[in-house]
Coordinates of C-alpha atoms in Angstrom, one line a residue:
M1 CA 56.4 72.9 -36.7
R2 CA 59.7 71.5 -35.3
G3 CA 60.4 74.6 -33.2
A4 CA 56.9 75.0 -32.1
L5 CA 56.9 72.5 -29.3
R6 CA 57.9 74.6 -26.3
S7 CA 55.0 77.0 -26.3
R8 CA 53.9 77.7 -22.7
A9 CA 50.6 79.5 -23.2
G10 CA 48.0 77.0 -22.3
M11 CA 44.3 76.9 -22.8
R12 CA 43.4 77.9 -19.3
P13 CA 39.9 77.1 -18.3
C14 CA 37.9 79.8 -16.5
S15 CA 40.5 82.6 -16.9
R16 CA 39.8 85.9 -15.2
K17 CA 39.2 87.9 -18.4
E18 CA 37.3 85.3 -20.4
G19 CA 34.8 84.4 -17.7
S20 CA 33.7 81.2 -16.1
T21 CA 32.5 79.6 -19.3
R22 CA 35.9 79.8 -20.9
G23 CA 38.3 76.9 -21.4
F24 CA 38.3 73.3 -22.5
T25 CA 37.4 71.6 -19.2
P26 CA 34.5 72.3 -16.9
C27 CA 35.1 74.9 -14.3
R28 CA 35.3 72.8 -11.1
E29 CA 35.7 75.4 -8.4
S30 CA 32.1 76.3 -7.6
A31 CA 33.1 76.5 -4.0
R32 CA 34.7 79.9 -3.8
M33 CA 37.0 81.0 -1.0
S34 CA 36.0 84.4 0.4
M35 CA 38.1 86.9 2.2
A36 CA 37.2 85.3 5.5
G37 CA 38.4 81.9 4.2
K38 CA 35.0 80.5 4.1
F39 CA 33.6 78.4 1.3
D40 CA 30.6 80.0 -0.2
Y41 CA 29.2 77.1 -2.2
V42 CA 27.4 78.4 -5.3
Y43 CA 25.5 76.4 -7.9
Q44 CA 25.0 78.0 -11.3
G45 CA 21.4 77.5 -12.3
E46 CA 20.6 75.3 -9.3
E47 CA 17.0 76.5 -9.0
E48 CA 15.5 74.4 -11.8
K49 CA 12.1 75.3 -13.2
L50 CA 10.1 72.3 -12.0
T51 CA 6.4 72.3 -12.3
A52 CA 3.8 69.8 -11.0
A53 CA 1.5 70.2 -13.9
Y54 CA 2.8 67.4 -16.0
D55 CA 2.8 64.3 -13.8
K56 CA 1.0 62.4 -16.5
K57 CA 3.5 63.4 -19.1
L58 CA 6.4 62.4 -16.9
L59 CA 4.7 59.0 -16.1
K60 CA 4.1 58.5 -19.8
S61 CA 7.7 59.2 -20.6
L62 CA 8.9 56.8 -17.9
L63 CA 6.5 54.1 -19.1
S64 CA 7.7 54.5 -22.7
Y65 CA 10.9 52.7 -21.6
A66 CA 8.9 49.7 -20.6
R67 CA 7.0 49.6 -23.9
P68 CA 9.4 47.1 -25.5
Y69 CA 8.4 44.6 -22.8
F70 CA 4.7 44.9 -23.3
A71 CA 4.1 41.2 -23.6
R72 CA 6.0 40.5 -20.3
I73 CA 4.1 43.3 -18.6
C74 CA 0.8 41.7 -19.7
L75 CA 1.9 38.4 -18.2
C76 CA 2.7 40.2 -14.9
L77 CA -0.7 41.9 -14.9
L78 CA -2.4 38.6 -15.5
A79 CA -0.5 37.1 -12.6
I80 CA -1.5 40.1 -10.4
V81 CA -5.2 39.5 -11.4
I82 CA -5.0 35.8 -10.5
V83 CA -3.2 36.5 -7.2
S84 CA -5.7 39.2 -6.3
A85 CA -8.6 36.9 -7.1
C86 CA -7.1 34.3 -4.8
E87 CA -6.8 36.9 -2.0
L88 CA -10.4 38.0 -2.6
F89 CA -11.6 34.4 -2.7
A90 CA -10.1 33.5 0.7
P91 CA -12.6 35.4 2.9
Q92 CA -15.4 33.6 1.0
I93 CA -13.9 30.3 1.9
I94 CA -13.6 31.3 5.5
R95 CA -17.2 32.6 5.5
A96 CA -18.4 29.3 4.1
A97 CA -16.4 27.4 6.7
I98 CA -17.9 29.4 9.6
D99 CA -21.5 29.4 8.3
Y100 CA -21.7 25.8 7.0
A101 CA -19.2 23.9 9.1
L102 CA -18.1 25.6 12.4
A103 CA -21.3 27.5 13.3
P104 CA -24.2 26.5 11.0
A105 CA -27.4 28.4 11.3
A106 CA -29.9 27.0 13.8
G107 CA -32.2 24.5 12.3
S108 CA -29.9 23.6 9.4
G109 CA -29.7 20.0 10.6
A110 CA -26.3 19.4 8.9
P111 CA -24.8 16.1 10.2
L112 CA -21.4 16.2 11.9
D113 CA -19.6 14.1 9.3
S114 CA -20.9 16.4 6.5
R115 CA -19.7 19.4 8.4
I116 CA -16.2 17.9 8.9
T117 CA -16.0 16.9 5.2
T118 CA -17.0 20.4 4.2
L119 CA -14.3 21.8 6.5
W120 CA -11.6 19.7 4.9
L121 CA -12.7 20.6 1.4
L122 CA -12.7 24.3 2.3
G123 CA -9.4 24.0 4.0
G124 CA -7.9 22.4 0.9
A125 CA -9.3 25.1 -1.3
L126 CA -7.8 27.8 1.0
A127 CA -4.4 26.0 0.9
G128 CA -4.7 25.9 -2.9
T129 CA -5.2 29.7 -3.1
V130 CA -2.2 30.2 -0.9
L131 CA 0.0 28.0 -3.1
V132 CA -1.1 29.8 -6.3
R133 CA -0.4 33.2 -4.6
L134 CA 3.1 32.1 -3.7
L135 CA 4.0 30.7 -7.1
L136 CA 2.6 33.5 -9.2
G137 CA 3.8 36.1 -6.7
A138 CA 7.4 34.9 -7.1
F139 CA 6.9 35.0 -10.9
E140 CA 5.6 38.5 -11.0
A141 CA 8.2 39.8 -8.6
Y142 CA 11.1 38.4 -10.7
E143 CA 9.6 39.5 -14.0
I144 CA 8.9 43.1 -12.9
Q145 CA 12.4 43.4 -11.5
R146 CA 13.8 42.1 -14.8
I147 CA 11.7 44.5 -16.8
T148 CA 12.7 47.4 -14.5
Q149 CA 16.4 46.7 -14.9
H150 CA 16.1 46.5 -18.7
A151 CA 14.1 49.8 -18.9
L152 CA 16.4 51.7 -16.5
N153 CA 19.5 50.5 -18.3
A154 CA 18.0 52.0 -21.5
L155 CA 17.1 55.2 -19.7
R156 CA 20.6 55.5 -18.1
S157 CA 22.2 54.9 -21.5
D158 CA 20.0 57.5 -23.1
V159 CA 20.9 60.1 -20.5
F160 CA 24.6 59.3 -20.6
T161 CA 24.7 59.4 -24.4
H162 CA 22.8 62.7 -24.3
V163 CA 25.1 64.2 -21.7
L164 CA 28.1 63.5 -23.9
K165 CA 26.5 65.5 -26.7
L166 CA 25.9 68.6 -24.6
P167 CA 27.9 71.7 -25.2
L168 CA 30.9 72.6 -23.1
S169 CA 29.0 75.6 -21.6
F170 CA 26.6 73.2 -19.9
F171 CA 29.4 71.5 -18.0
N172 CA 31.0 74.8 -17.1
A173 CA 27.7 75.8 -15.4
N174 CA 26.8 72.5 -13.7
P175 CA 29.0 70.7 -11.2
V176 CA 30.0 67.2 -12.1
G177 CA 28.6 65.7 -8.9
R178 CA 25.2 67.1 -9.7
I179 CA 25.2 65.4 -13.1
V180 CA 26.4 62.1 -11.5
T181 CA 23.4 62.3 -9.1
R182 CA 21.1 62.2 -12.1
L183 CA 22.7 59.0 -13.3
T184 CA 22.8 57.3 -9.9
S185 CA 20.5 58.2 -7.1
D186 CA 17.8 59.7 -9.4
I187 CA 17.8 56.5 -11.5
Q188 CA 17.6 54.5 -8.3
S189 CA 14.5 56.4 -7.2
I190 CA 12.9 55.6 -10.5
S191 CA 14.0 51.9 -10.1
D192 CA 12.2 51.8 -6.7
F193 CA 9.1 53.2 -8.3
F194 CA 9.1 50.6 -11.1
S195 CA 9.9 47.6 -9.0
V196 CA 7.9 48.5 -5.8
A197 CA 5.3 51.1 -6.3
L198 CA 4.1 50.4 -9.8
L199 CA 3.6 46.7 -9.2
A200 CA 1.9 47.3 -5.9
F201 CA -0.3 50.0 -7.6
F202 CA -2.0 47.5 -9.9
R203 CA -2.4 44.9 -7.2
D204 CA -3.8 47.5 -4.8
I205 CA -6.3 48.7 -7.4
A206 CA -7.5 45.2 -8.0
L207 CA -7.8 44.6 -4.2
I208 CA -9.6 47.9 -3.5
I209 CA -12.1 47.5 -6.3
G210 CA -12.7 43.7 -5.7
S211 CA -13.0 44.0 -1.9
F212 CA -15.4 47.0 -2.2
A213 CA -17.6 45.1 -4.7
L214 CA -17.7 42.0 -2.5
M215 CA -18.5 44.0 0.6
F216 CA -21.3 45.7 -1.3
H217 CA -22.5 42.2 -2.4
L218 CA -22.4 40.9 1.2
H219 CA -24.3 43.9 2.6
A220 CA -24.9 47.2 0.7
R221 CA -26.1 49.2 3.7
L222 CA -23.1 48.3 5.8
T223 CA -20.8 49.2 2.9
A224 CA -22.5 52.6 2.7
Y225 CA -21.3 53.5 6.2
L226 CA -17.7 53.4 4.8
F227 CA -18.3 56.3 2.5
V228 CA -17.8 58.7 5.4
V229 CA -14.4 57.2 6.0
L230 CA -13.5 57.3 2.3
I231 CA -14.3 61.0 2.2
V232 CA -11.9 61.7 5.0
I233 CA -9.2 59.6 3.3
A234 CA -9.7 61.3 -0.1
V235 CA -9.2 64.8 1.4
S236 CA -6.2 63.6 3.4
V237 CA -4.5 62.1 0.3
L238 CA -5.0 65.3 -1.7
Y239 CA -3.5 67.4 1.1
Y240 CA -0.6 64.9 1.5
R241 CA 0.1 64.9 -2.2
K242 CA 0.4 68.7 -2.3
I243 CA 2.9 68.7 0.5
A244 CA 4.8 65.6 -0.4
R245 CA 5.7 66.7 -3.9
A246 CA 7.5 69.8 -2.7
V247 CA 9.2 67.9 0.1
F248 CA 10.6 65.2 -2.1
R249 CA 11.7 67.7 -4.8
E250 CA 13.6 69.7 -2.2
L251 CA 15.2 66.5 -0.8
R252 CA 16.4 65.5 -4.3
R253 CA 17.9 69.0 -4.8
K254 CA 19.7 68.8 -1.5
I255 CA 21.1 65.4 -2.3
A256 CA 22.4 66.6 -5.6
K257 CA 24.0 69.6 -3.9
L258 CA 25.7 67.4 -1.4
N259 CA 27.0 65.1 -4.0
G260 CA 28.3 68.0 -6.1
F261 CA 30.2 69.4 -3.2
L262 CA 31.7 66.0 -2.3
Q263 CA 32.9 65.4 -5.8
E264 CA 34.5 68.8 -6.3
S265 CA 36.1 68.8 -2.8
L266 CA 37.6 65.3 -3.3
T267 CA 38.8 66.3 -6.8
G268 CA 40.4 69.5 -5.5
V269 CA 41.7 68.0 -2.2
S270 CA 45.3 68.9 -2.9
T271 CA 44.3 72.6 -3.3
I272 CA 42.3 72.5 -0.1
Q273 CA 45.3 71.0 1.8
L274 CA 47.9 73.3 0.2
F275 CA 46.0 76.4 1.1
G276 CA 45.0 75.1 4.6
Y277 CA 41.3 75.2 4.0
E278 CA 40.5 71.8 5.5
G279 CA 38.6 73.4 8.4
T280 CA 36.5 75.7 6.3
S281 CA 35.8 73.0 3.7
S282 CA 34.7 70.7 6.5
N283 CA 32.4 73.4 7.9
T284 CA 30.9 74.0 4.5
F285 CA 30.3 70.2 4.1
Q286 CA 28.6 70.0 7.5
S287 CA 26.4 73.0 6.5
I288 CA 25.3 71.4 3.3
A289 CA 24.9 67.9 4.9
N290 CA 22.8 69.5 7.6
E291 CA 20.5 71.0 4.9
E292 CA 20.1 67.5 3.5
Y293 CA 19.5 66.1 7.0
Q294 CA 16.8 68.6 7.7
S295 CA 15.1 67.8 4.4
T296 CA 15.2 64.1 5.2
L297 CA 13.7 64.8 8.6
T298 CA 10.9 66.7 7.0
E299 CA 10.2 63.8 4.7
L300 CA 10.3 61.4 7.6
K301 CA 7.9 63.5 9.7
L302 CA 5.5 63.6 6.9
H303 CA 5.7 59.9 6.3
S304 CA 5.5 59.1 10.0
F305 CA 2.3 61.2 10.4
F306 CA 0.4 60.1 7.4
R307 CA 0.8 56.3 7.7
P308 CA -0.5 56.1 11.3
F309 CA -3.3 58.5 10.4
I310 CA -4.5 56.2 7.6
R311 CA -4.1 53.2 9.9
G312 CA -6.1 54.9 12.6
I313 CA -8.9 55.6 10.0
S314 CA -8.9 51.9 9.1
I315 CA -9.2 50.9 12.8
L316 CA -12.2 53.2 13.1
A317 CA -13.7 51.5 10.1
D318 CA -13.3 48.1 11.8
V319 CA -15.0 49.5 14.9
L320 CA -17.8 50.8 12.9
I321 CA -18.3 47.5 11.1
I322 CA -18.2 45.5 14.3
L323 CA -20.8 47.7 15.9
A324 CA -23.1 48.0 13.0
G325 CA -22.4 44.5 11.7
G326 CA -22.8 43.0 15.2
K327 CA -26.2 44.5 15.5
L328 CA -27.2 43.0 12.1
V329 CA -25.9 39.6 13.3
I330 CA -28.0 39.8 16.5
E331 CA -31.0 40.8 14.5
G332 CA -30.5 37.9 12.2
E333 CA -29.9 40.0 9.1
L334 CA -26.3 39.0 8.7
S335 CA -24.5 35.7 9.4
I336 CA -21.4 35.5 11.6
G337 CA -19.4 34.2 8.6
S338 CA -20.5 37.1 6.5
L339 CA -19.5 39.6 9.2
V340 CA -16.0 37.9 9.5
A341 CA -15.7 38.0 5.7
F342 CA -16.8 41.7 5.7
L343 CA -14.1 42.5 8.2
S344 CA -11.5 40.6 6.1
Y345 CA -12.6 42.6 3.0
N346 CA -12.4 45.8 4.9
N347 CA -8.8 44.9 5.9
L348 CA -8.0 44.1 2.2
F349 CA -9.6 47.4 1.3
F350 CA -7.6 49.5 3.7
S351 CA -4.3 47.5 3.6
P352 CA -3.2 49.3 0.4
L353 CA -4.2 52.6 1.9
N354 CA -2.2 51.9 5.0
D355 CA 0.9 51.6 2.8
L356 CA -0.1 54.6 0.8
A357 CA 2.3 57.0 2.5
E358 CA 5.3 54.7 1.7
K359 CA 4.1 54.0 -1.9
Y360 CA 3.2 57.6 -2.5
G361 CA 6.5 58.7 -1.2
V362 CA 8.3 56.4 -3.7
L363 CA 6.0 57.8 -6.4
Q364 CA 6.8 61.4 -5.5
S365 CA 10.5 60.7 -5.2
A366 CA 10.4 59.1 -8.6
M367 CA 8.4 62.0 -10.1
A368 CA 10.9 64.5 -8.7
S369 CA 13.8 62.4 -10.1
S370 CA 12.0 62.1 -13.4
E371 CA 11.6 65.8 -13.7
R372 CA 15.3 66.3 -13.2
L373 CA 16.3 63.5 -15.7
F374 CA 13.9 64.7 -18.4
L375 CA 15.0 68.3 -17.9
L376 CA 18.5 67.0 -18.5
L377 CA 17.3 65.1 -21.6
N378 CA 15.7 68.2 -22.8
E379 CA 18.9 70.2 -22.6
P380 CA 19.8 71.2 -26.2
V381 CA 22.7 69.2 -27.6
E382 CA 25.7 70.7 -29.2
P383 CA 24.7 72.1 -32.7
S384 CA 26.2 70.2 -35.5
G385 CA 26.1 70.3 -39.3
R386 CA 25.8 67.4 -41.7
K387 CA 28.7 67.9 -44.1
S388 CA 31.9 65.8 -43.9
L389 CA 35.4 66.7 -44.8
G390 CA 36.0 63.8 -47.1
A391 CA 38.7 61.2 -47.0
G392 CA 42.3 62.1 -47.2
S393 CA 45.6 61.9 -45.3
S394 CA 47.1 65.4 -46.0
G395 CA 46.4 68.5 -44.0
L396 CA 43.4 70.9 -44.4
E397 CA 43.4 74.6 -44.9
I398 CA 42.0 76.8 -42.2
E399 CA 40.5 80.3 -42.7
F400 CA 38.9 82.8 -40.3
R401 CA 36.9 85.6 -41.9
N402 CA 36.1 88.6 -39.8
V403 CA 35.3 86.5 -36.7
W404 CA 33.8 88.0 -33.6
F405 CA 33.2 86.0 -30.5
A406 CA 32.0 86.6 -26.9
Y407 CA 31.2 84.2 -24.1
R408 CA 28.4 86.5 -22.8
G409 CA 26.5 89.3 -24.6
E410 CA 28.8 91.6 -26.5
D411 CA 31.8 91.4 -24.2
W412 CA 34.0 90.6 -27.2
V413 CA 36.9 88.2 -26.6
L414 CA 37.8 88.1 -30.3
K415 CA 37.3 91.1 -32.6
D416 CA 37.3 90.9 -36.3
I417 CA 39.8 88.0 -36.6
S418 CA 40.9 87.1 -40.1
F419 CA 43.7 84.9 -41.3
R420 CA 44.3 82.0 -43.7
L421 CA 46.5 78.9 -43.1
E422 CA 47.2 76.8 -46.1
A423 CA 47.1 73.0 -45.9
N424 CA 50.2 71.3 -44.4
Q425 CA 51.5 74.6 -43.0
S426 CA 52.1 75.6 -39.4
L427 CA 50.6 78.5 -37.4
A428 CA 51.8 79.9 -34.1
L429 CA 49.5 82.0 -31.8
V430 CA 51.4 84.3 -29.4
G431 CA 50.4 87.1 -27.1
P432 CA 49.8 88.0 -23.5
T433 CA 47.7 85.8 -21.2
G434 CA 44.0 86.3 -21.8
A435 CA 44.6 87.8 -25.3
G436 CA 42.2 85.3 -27.0
K437 CA 44.6 82.6 -28.2
S438 CA 42.6 79.8 -26.4
S439 CA 39.4 81.2 -27.8
I440 CA 40.6 80.9 -31.4
V441 CA 41.5 77.3 -30.8
G442 CA 38.2 76.7 -29.0
L443 CA 36.3 78.0 -32.0
L444 CA 38.4 75.9 -34.4
L445 CA 37.7 72.7 -32.3
G446 CA 34.0 73.5 -32.5
L447 CA 33.7 73.9 -28.7
Y448 CA 32.1 77.3 -29.0
K449 CA 30.0 79.1 -31.6
K450 CA 31.0 82.4 -33.1
Q451 CA 28.6 85.4 -33.2
R452 CA 29.8 86.9 -36.4
G453 CA 32.0 86.0 -39.4
E454 CA 33.0 82.7 -41.0
I455 CA 35.4 79.9 -40.1
L456 CA 36.3 77.5 -42.9
V457 CA 38.0 74.2 -42.5
G458 CA 38.8 72.5 -45.8
G459 CA 36.8 75.2 -47.6
I460 CA 33.6 74.3 -45.7
E461 CA 31.9 76.7 -43.2
I462 CA 32.5 75.1 -39.7
D463 CA 28.8 75.3 -38.7
E464 CA 27.9 73.1 -41.7
I465 CA 30.4 70.4 -40.7
D466 CA 29.3 67.4 -38.6
K467 CA 31.0 67.9 -35.2
E468 CA 32.2 64.2 -35.1
A469 CA 33.6 64.5 -38.6
L470 CA 35.3 67.8 -37.7
R471 CA 37.0 66.5 -34.5
G472 CA 37.8 63.2 -36.3
V473 CA 40.4 65.0 -38.5
M474 CA 41.8 67.0 -35.5
A475 CA 44.1 66.0 -32.7
F476 CA 44.6 68.2 -29.6
V477 CA 47.8 67.8 -27.5
Q478 CA 46.7 69.1 -24.2
Q479 CA 49.0 70.4 -21.5
D480 CA 46.8 69.0 -18.7
L481 CA 46.1 65.4 -19.9
F482 CA 43.2 63.6 -18.5
L483 CA 43.9 59.9 -18.0
F484 CA 41.3 57.1 -17.8
Q485 CA 41.6 54.1 -15.6
G486 CA 43.0 51.3 -17.7
T487 CA 46.2 50.3 -19.5
L488 CA 48.7 52.6 -21.0
A489 CA 47.7 51.4 -24.5
E490 CA 44.0 52.0 -23.8
N491 CA 44.8 55.6 -22.8
V492 CA 46.7 56.0 -26.1
T493 CA 44.0 54.5 -28.3
L494 CA 41.0 55.4 -26.2
E495 CA 39.5 52.1 -27.1
F496 CA 38.3 50.4 -23.9
V497 CA 36.1 47.6 -25.3
G498 CA 37.5 44.7 -27.2
N499 CA 40.6 46.6 -28.3
D500 CA 44.0 45.2 -29.1
Q501 CA 46.3 46.4 -26.4
T502 CA 49.3 46.4 -28.8
A503 CA 47.6 48.7 -31.2
A504 CA 49.6 51.7 -30.1
I505 CA 53.0 49.9 -30.8
P506 CA 53.1 50.5 -34.5
I507 CA 52.3 54.2 -33.9
S508 CA 55.1 54.6 -31.5
Q509 CA 57.6 52.8 -33.8
D510 CA 56.6 54.8 -36.8
S511 CA 57.0 58.1 -35.0
N512 CA 60.1 57.4 -32.9
L513 CA 58.1 57.2 -29.7
A514 CA 59.1 53.7 -28.9
Q515 CA 61.7 54.8 -26.4
L516 CA 59.3 57.2 -24.8
L517 CA 56.4 54.7 -24.4
G518 CA 58.9 52.1 -23.5
R519 CA 59.2 53.6 -20.1
L520 CA 56.0 51.9 -19.1
P521 CA 54.6 48.6 -20.5
L522 CA 51.7 49.1 -22.8
K523 CA 49.7 46.7 -20.7
A524 CA 50.5 48.4 -17.4
K525 CA 47.4 49.5 -15.4
I526 CA 47.2 53.2 -14.5
S527 CA 44.5 55.1 -12.7
S528 CA 42.8 58.4 -13.6
K529 CA 45.1 60.1 -11.2
A530 CA 48.2 58.3 -12.7
G531 CA 50.3 58.8 -9.5
T532 CA 53.1 56.7 -11.0
L533 CA 53.5 59.0 -14.0
S534 CA 55.4 62.3 -14.0
V535 CA 53.9 65.4 -15.6
G536 CA 56.3 64.9 -18.5
E537 CA 55.3 61.3 -19.1
K538 CA 51.6 62.4 -19.2
Q539 CA 52.5 64.9 -21.9
L540 CA 54.2 62.1 -23.8
L541 CA 51.0 60.1 -23.6
S542 CA 49.1 63.2 -24.8
M543 CA 51.3 63.4 -27.9
A544 CA 51.0 59.6 -28.5
R545 CA 47.2 59.8 -28.2
A546 CA 47.1 62.6 -30.8
L547 CA 49.5 60.9 -33.2
Y548 CA 47.6 57.6 -33.0
R549 CA 44.6 59.4 -34.6
T550 CA 46.7 60.2 -37.7
P551 CA 45.2 63.7 -37.7
R552 CA 45.0 66.1 -40.6
I553 CA 45.1 69.1 -38.2
L554 CA 47.3 69.0 -35.1
I555 CA 46.7 71.5 -32.3
L556 CA 49.4 71.8 -29.6
D557 CA 49.1 73.3 -26.2
E558 CA 52.5 73.5 -24.5
A559 CA 53.6 70.2 -25.8
T560 CA 57.0 70.0 -24.1
A561 CA 56.7 72.3 -21.1
H562 CA 57.7 69.5 -18.7
I563 CA 59.9 67.3 -20.8
D564 CA 63.7 67.0 -20.6
S565 CA 65.8 68.1 -23.5
I566 CA 66.5 64.5 -24.7
T567 CA 62.8 63.6 -24.7
E568 CA 62.0 66.8 -26.4
S569 CA 64.5 66.1 -29.1
L570 CA 62.9 62.7 -29.7
L571 CA 59.5 64.3 -29.9
Q572 CA 60.7 66.9 -32.4
D573 CA 62.2 64.2 -34.5
A574 CA 58.9 62.4 -34.4
L575 CA 57.0 65.5 -35.5
S576 CA 59.5 66.4 -38.1
Q577 CA 58.4 63.3 -40.0
L578 CA 54.9 64.8 -40.2
E579 CA 56.0 68.1 -41.7
G580 CA 54.2 68.8 -45.0
K581 CA 51.7 66.0 -44.1
L582 CA 49.4 67.9 -41.8
T583 CA 48.3 71.4 -40.7
S584 CA 49.4 72.5 -37.2
V585 CA 48.3 75.2 -34.9
V586 CA 50.4 76.0 -31.8
I587 CA 49.8 78.2 -28.8
A588 CA 53.2 79.6 -27.8
H589 CA 54.8 81.5 -25.0
R590 CA 58.5 80.8 -25.6
L591 CA 59.0 82.5 -28.8
S592 CA 62.4 80.9 -29.5
T593 CA 60.5 77.6 -30.3
I594 CA 58.4 79.0 -33.1
K595 CA 61.0 80.4 -35.5
E596 CA 60.3 77.7 -38.1
S597 CA 56.5 78.3 -38.1
D598 CA 55.1 79.2 -41.5
Q599 CA 53.0 81.9 -40.0
I600 CA 52.8 83.7 -36.6
L601 CA 49.8 85.7 -35.3
V602 CA 50.3 88.1 -32.4
I603 CA 47.1 88.4 -30.5
N604 CA 46.4 91.3 -28.0
H605 CA 43.1 92.3 -26.5
G606 CA 41.2 89.9 -28.8
S607 CA 42.7 91.4 -32.1
I608 CA 45.5 90.4 -34.4
V609 CA 48.0 93.2 -33.9
E610 CA 50.9 91.6 -35.9
Q611 CA 51.2 88.8 -38.5
G612 CA 54.1 87.3 -40.4
H613 CA 57.2 85.1 -40.1
H614 CA 59.6 85.3 -37.2
S615 CA 62.2 87.4 -39.1
E616 CA 59.5 89.7 -40.4
L617 CA 58.0 90.3 -37.0
L618 CA 61.4 91.0 -35.5
A619 CA 62.1 93.5 -38.2
A620 CA 58.8 95.2 -37.6
A621 CA 60.0 96.1 -34.0
G622 CA 56.5 95.7 -32.6
L623 CA 55.0 93.8 -29.7
Y624 CA 56.5 90.5 -30.9
A625 CA 60.0 91.9 -31.1
A626 CA 59.6 93.4 -27.6
M627 CA 58.4 90.0 -26.2
Y628 CA 61.2 88.1 -27.9
K629 CA 63.9 90.5 -26.7
L630 CA 62.6 90.3 -23.2
Q631 CA 62.6 86.5 -23.2
M632 CA 66.1 86.4 -24.6
A633 CA 67.3 88.7 -21.9
Q634 CA 65.7 86.6 -19.2
A635 CA 67.3 83.4 -20.7
A636 CA 70.7 85.0 -20.8

């Protein structure tokens, strides 16, 4: 193990031979540079299979997150009913004020004092309804927002937790920005639906039904005239619904595409600058942004047309009521107060329909976002067994039995791989780039699933082992370490909530890493970019992170490629304390560093071509010996 630290063959994501789904980090270069230097931005699987046939199912799924707050929702609905009743009662008060106080019917003989008293009483009643509406309206608005935030927090947590359980191949095929859109703007669209459209929907239903019933009560024949208008509105709504769903779905897709390009471009800004592709990248962004702009304009045009159209229909209804109702007033069949009340109820009836375009837009946007979120939630999680590896502090044996593996179809990356590594021993994997070394480690980490053969860890088939338990006994020292924003200690322990920031100190002292980690205070804040850390210091953190886990299997990927000789010596001393206490697997390029490995596998074209100790492989005078002699000659 001691000599195995200088291996240079890293686990390279998305290598040429192994395809775009290979590696241990998502492939982030979906924007490909063509021969002309132009970004041809491609999404894998961007055209999602969305159907409009399950709106009710989506709505039911969304509302399931509000089910725990059923009692509060009932209180909100009760408040809506009372507020709506107050709104419906107000025109009746105004009707009574006109007919009995302001313009009593001829021959009623009501004295002036009585009419003034009636007017005061009715005015007080009207003021009372306004006060009730204000108080209960504020209550329902606060409660529905509170329920919405609780429900969406649960939905967001479920989606994020599910995403963390998805297989690596999903992230290789989906840009990070696209996934972030699901957790941000798609959630916000659903929030708008819950807090605005859903609450308004119940209020509008109450107003539409109540106002129509009261209009019918005031004058049935005059109400019948409105059916012609209602037929026009119904046909318009059905047509608008058909168009709006497609428009909002396309808009959400364009937004996700734009966010994905932004995230990847900003992540790879150094590559763009180094290769001089600022102009082409900017042009690609403008092209994608223009697509989003055009989709937004289409949505605005649809909204701008539909709302004035409904408003125009309601005005025509007012004209119809004034003409027909005025004739009834002249003929003495309808009082002036009743006509005024009828007009008020007509406004209450059409007011929700006037806002239908906006509310329906929110609904369709939420439905489109819901489709995308629940498609994400329906993505199959990484398969996992149920067995554990048991407690213990020593290493575990590893065995591959006739393992075949391909990323796609039968384009085999590994062919009939068989070897056995005893517990507490070290194994080095060597071979040309793309030979399959990274794939072996990927299978061992449970990142990919083999097509044939068996892989045993601790004597248990790997597919039968719980993934969390499997990775709980392993530690992977990465060449390209990802750092989280936080303190140095938090990046060692990976405990970001309520952790003891000095927890990593005993680990560093026990493994002779105190001087290494002493270069930075454990409480020092670092960003995910870690601009203040050198590449070597990042590798030290990677080693400290691995050793903190007290693993039973240690996997190293170019552990000391960028570390000076003094630091390397300290690391080797630290690891020497673990010899005989854990099992180690090393990917190596510099063969001089793996002389002390218990077993060396030479991989070429996906097969084991040589196997043995360093001295045995040199004596065999095969590929390993040729590679070793070449490296020694280059070092001379």
